[in-house]
Coordinates of C-alpha atoms in Angstrom, one line a residue:
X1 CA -59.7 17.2 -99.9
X2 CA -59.9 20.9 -100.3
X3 CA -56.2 21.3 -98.5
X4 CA -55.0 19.7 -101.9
X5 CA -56.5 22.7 -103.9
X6 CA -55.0 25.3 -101.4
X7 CA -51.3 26.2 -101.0
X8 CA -48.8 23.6 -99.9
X9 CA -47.6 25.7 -97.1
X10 CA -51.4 25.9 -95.6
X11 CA -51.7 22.6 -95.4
X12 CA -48.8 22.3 -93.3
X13 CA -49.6 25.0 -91.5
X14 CA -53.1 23.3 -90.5
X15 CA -51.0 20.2 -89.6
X16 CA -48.9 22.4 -87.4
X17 CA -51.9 23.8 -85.6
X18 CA -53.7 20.4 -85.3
X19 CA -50.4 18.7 -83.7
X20 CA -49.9 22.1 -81.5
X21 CA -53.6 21.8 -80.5
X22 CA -53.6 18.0 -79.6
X23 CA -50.5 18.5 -77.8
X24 CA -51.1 21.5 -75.9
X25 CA -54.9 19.7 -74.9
X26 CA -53.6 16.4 -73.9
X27 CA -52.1 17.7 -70.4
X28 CA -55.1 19.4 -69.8
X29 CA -57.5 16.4 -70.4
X30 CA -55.2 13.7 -68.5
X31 CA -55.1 16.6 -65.4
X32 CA -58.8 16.7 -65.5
X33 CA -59.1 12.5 -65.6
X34 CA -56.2 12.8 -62.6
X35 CA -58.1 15.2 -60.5
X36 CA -61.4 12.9 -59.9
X37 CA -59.8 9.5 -59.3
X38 CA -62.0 8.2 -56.5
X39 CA -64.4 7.4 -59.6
X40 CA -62.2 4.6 -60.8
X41 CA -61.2 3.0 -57.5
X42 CA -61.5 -0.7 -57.4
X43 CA -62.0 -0.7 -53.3
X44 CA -63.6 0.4 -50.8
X45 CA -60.5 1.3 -49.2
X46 CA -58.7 2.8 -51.9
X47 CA -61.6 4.6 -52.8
X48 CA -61.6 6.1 -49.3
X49 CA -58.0 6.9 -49.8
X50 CA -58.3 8.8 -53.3
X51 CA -60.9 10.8 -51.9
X52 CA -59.0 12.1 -48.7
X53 CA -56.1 12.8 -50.9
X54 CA -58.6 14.7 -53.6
X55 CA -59.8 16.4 -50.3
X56 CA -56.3 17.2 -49.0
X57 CA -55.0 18.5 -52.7
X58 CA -57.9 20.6 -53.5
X59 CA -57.6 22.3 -49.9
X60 CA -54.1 23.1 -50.3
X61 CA -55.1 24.4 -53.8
X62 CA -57.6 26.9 -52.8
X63 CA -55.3 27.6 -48.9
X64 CA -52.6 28.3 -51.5
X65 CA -54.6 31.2 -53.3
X66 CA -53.5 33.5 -50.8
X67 CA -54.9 37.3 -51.4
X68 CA -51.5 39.5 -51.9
X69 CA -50.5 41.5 -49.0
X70 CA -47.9 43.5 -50.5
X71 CA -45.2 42.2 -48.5
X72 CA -43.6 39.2 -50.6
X73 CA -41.9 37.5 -47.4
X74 CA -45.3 37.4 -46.4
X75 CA -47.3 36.0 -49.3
X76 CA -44.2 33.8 -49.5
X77 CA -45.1 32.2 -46.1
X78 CA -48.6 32.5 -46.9
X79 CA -49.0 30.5 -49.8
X80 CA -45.9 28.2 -48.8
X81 CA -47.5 27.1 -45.2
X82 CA -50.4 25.3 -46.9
X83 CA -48.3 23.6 -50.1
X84 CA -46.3 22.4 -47.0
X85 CA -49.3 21.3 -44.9
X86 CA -50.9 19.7 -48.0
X87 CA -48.1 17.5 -47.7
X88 CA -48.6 16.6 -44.3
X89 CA -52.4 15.9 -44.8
X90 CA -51.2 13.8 -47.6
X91 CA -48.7 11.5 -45.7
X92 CA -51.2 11.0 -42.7
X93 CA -53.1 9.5 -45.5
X94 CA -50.6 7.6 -46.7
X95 CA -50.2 6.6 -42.9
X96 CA -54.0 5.8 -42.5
X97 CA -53.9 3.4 -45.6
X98 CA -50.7 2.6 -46.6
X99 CA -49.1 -0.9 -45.9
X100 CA -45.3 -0.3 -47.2
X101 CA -43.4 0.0 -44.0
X102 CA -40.5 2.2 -46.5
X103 CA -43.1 4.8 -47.5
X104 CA -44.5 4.3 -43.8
X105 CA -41.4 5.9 -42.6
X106 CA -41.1 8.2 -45.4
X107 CA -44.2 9.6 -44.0
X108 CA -43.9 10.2 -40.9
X109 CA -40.5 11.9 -42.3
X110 CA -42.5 14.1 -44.1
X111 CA -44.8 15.0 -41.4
X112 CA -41.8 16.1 -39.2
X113 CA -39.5 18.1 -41.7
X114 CA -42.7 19.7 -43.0
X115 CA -43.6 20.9 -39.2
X116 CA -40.2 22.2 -39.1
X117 CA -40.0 24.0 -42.0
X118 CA -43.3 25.9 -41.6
X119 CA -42.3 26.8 -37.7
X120 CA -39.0 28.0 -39.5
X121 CA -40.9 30.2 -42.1
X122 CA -43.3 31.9 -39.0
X123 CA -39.8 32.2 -37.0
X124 CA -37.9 34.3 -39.6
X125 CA -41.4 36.2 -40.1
X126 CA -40.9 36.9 -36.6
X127 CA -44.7 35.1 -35.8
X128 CA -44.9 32.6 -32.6
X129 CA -45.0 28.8 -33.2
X130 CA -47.5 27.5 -31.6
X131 CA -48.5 23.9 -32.3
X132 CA -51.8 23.0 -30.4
X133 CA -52.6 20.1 -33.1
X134 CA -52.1 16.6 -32.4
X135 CA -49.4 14.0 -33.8
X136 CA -51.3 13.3 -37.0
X137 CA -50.6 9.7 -36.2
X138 CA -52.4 9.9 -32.6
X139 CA -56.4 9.6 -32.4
X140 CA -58.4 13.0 -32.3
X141 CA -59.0 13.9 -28.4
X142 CA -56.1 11.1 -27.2
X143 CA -53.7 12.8 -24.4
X144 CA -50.3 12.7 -25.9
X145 CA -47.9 10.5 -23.8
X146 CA -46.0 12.1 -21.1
X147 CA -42.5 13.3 -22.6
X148 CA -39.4 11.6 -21.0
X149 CA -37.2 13.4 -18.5
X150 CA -33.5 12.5 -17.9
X151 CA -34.1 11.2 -15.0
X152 CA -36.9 8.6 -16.7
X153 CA -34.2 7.9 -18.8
X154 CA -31.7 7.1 -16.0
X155 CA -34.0 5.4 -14.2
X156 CA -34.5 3.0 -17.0
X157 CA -30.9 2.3 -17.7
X158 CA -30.5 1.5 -14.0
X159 CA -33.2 -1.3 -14.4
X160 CA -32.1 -2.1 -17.4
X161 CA -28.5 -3.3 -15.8
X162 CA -30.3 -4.6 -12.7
X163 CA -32.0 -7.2 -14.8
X164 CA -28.6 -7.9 -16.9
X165 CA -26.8 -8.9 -13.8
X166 CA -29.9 -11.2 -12.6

């Protein structure tokens, strides 16, 4: 009521502000609601799956807060390898829980380019690759299987035509 006794441009000024103000708070609200969604799962199981992911986002958050080195190749790789790795931890879970076979193998894609890129980063840095971890898709503790030589491979196409000609 007052805004009619002030000047017309200060009203719309006001307006301005008010639209500028709900617009520029909205993304920040929604991000806040987004960022704690395990409150408002309806399963058990995808409860346990917003949580690992809030888990896995909010580590690569805080690994990607790297302190500055002063060399930018460096912080580069440095904040890079855990946005990278955050993606990994995120398709295990989509692994873990997930039933489409499509974003099943989209996964594991993910798991394997992201690998490779961050052994590429440490490589041009000049740093050894040296990837102790497990397969994210293997068990904790479980020996991986025993990699195939040519000769396995040999092997098995010579039983392979055996049992053709049988």
């Amino acid at each position: 009521m007052i805004l009619r006794f002030l000047r017309p441009g200060f009203s719309a000024a006001v307006f301005g502000m008010r639209v500028l103000f709900t617009v520029a708070v909205s993304p920040v609200v929604l991000a806040q609601e987004a960022h704690h969604p395990a409150e408002t799962a309806q399963t058990a199981e995808e409860s346990a799956f917003l949580a690992e992911n809030d888990a896995a986002m909010t580590k690569m958050m805080n690994d990607m807060a790297a302190k500055p080195s002063g060399d930018i190749d460096r912080d580069f790789v440095a904040m890079m390898t855990p946005h990278h790795q955050g993606a990994i931890d995120m398709a295990v879970i989509e692994l873990r829980y997930g039933k489409n076979e499509r974003l099943r193998r989209i996964a594991q894609e993910i798991i394997v380019e992201q690998r490779q890129e961050i052994d590429a980063m440490k490589l041009a840095l000049g740093e050894q690759v040296t990837d102790t971890t497990p397969a994210p898709t293997q068990q904790p503790g479980a020996k991986p299987a025993p990699a195939a030589t040519s000769h396995d491979h040999m092997n098995m196409h010579h039983d392979m035509m055996k049992q053709e000609t049988k």
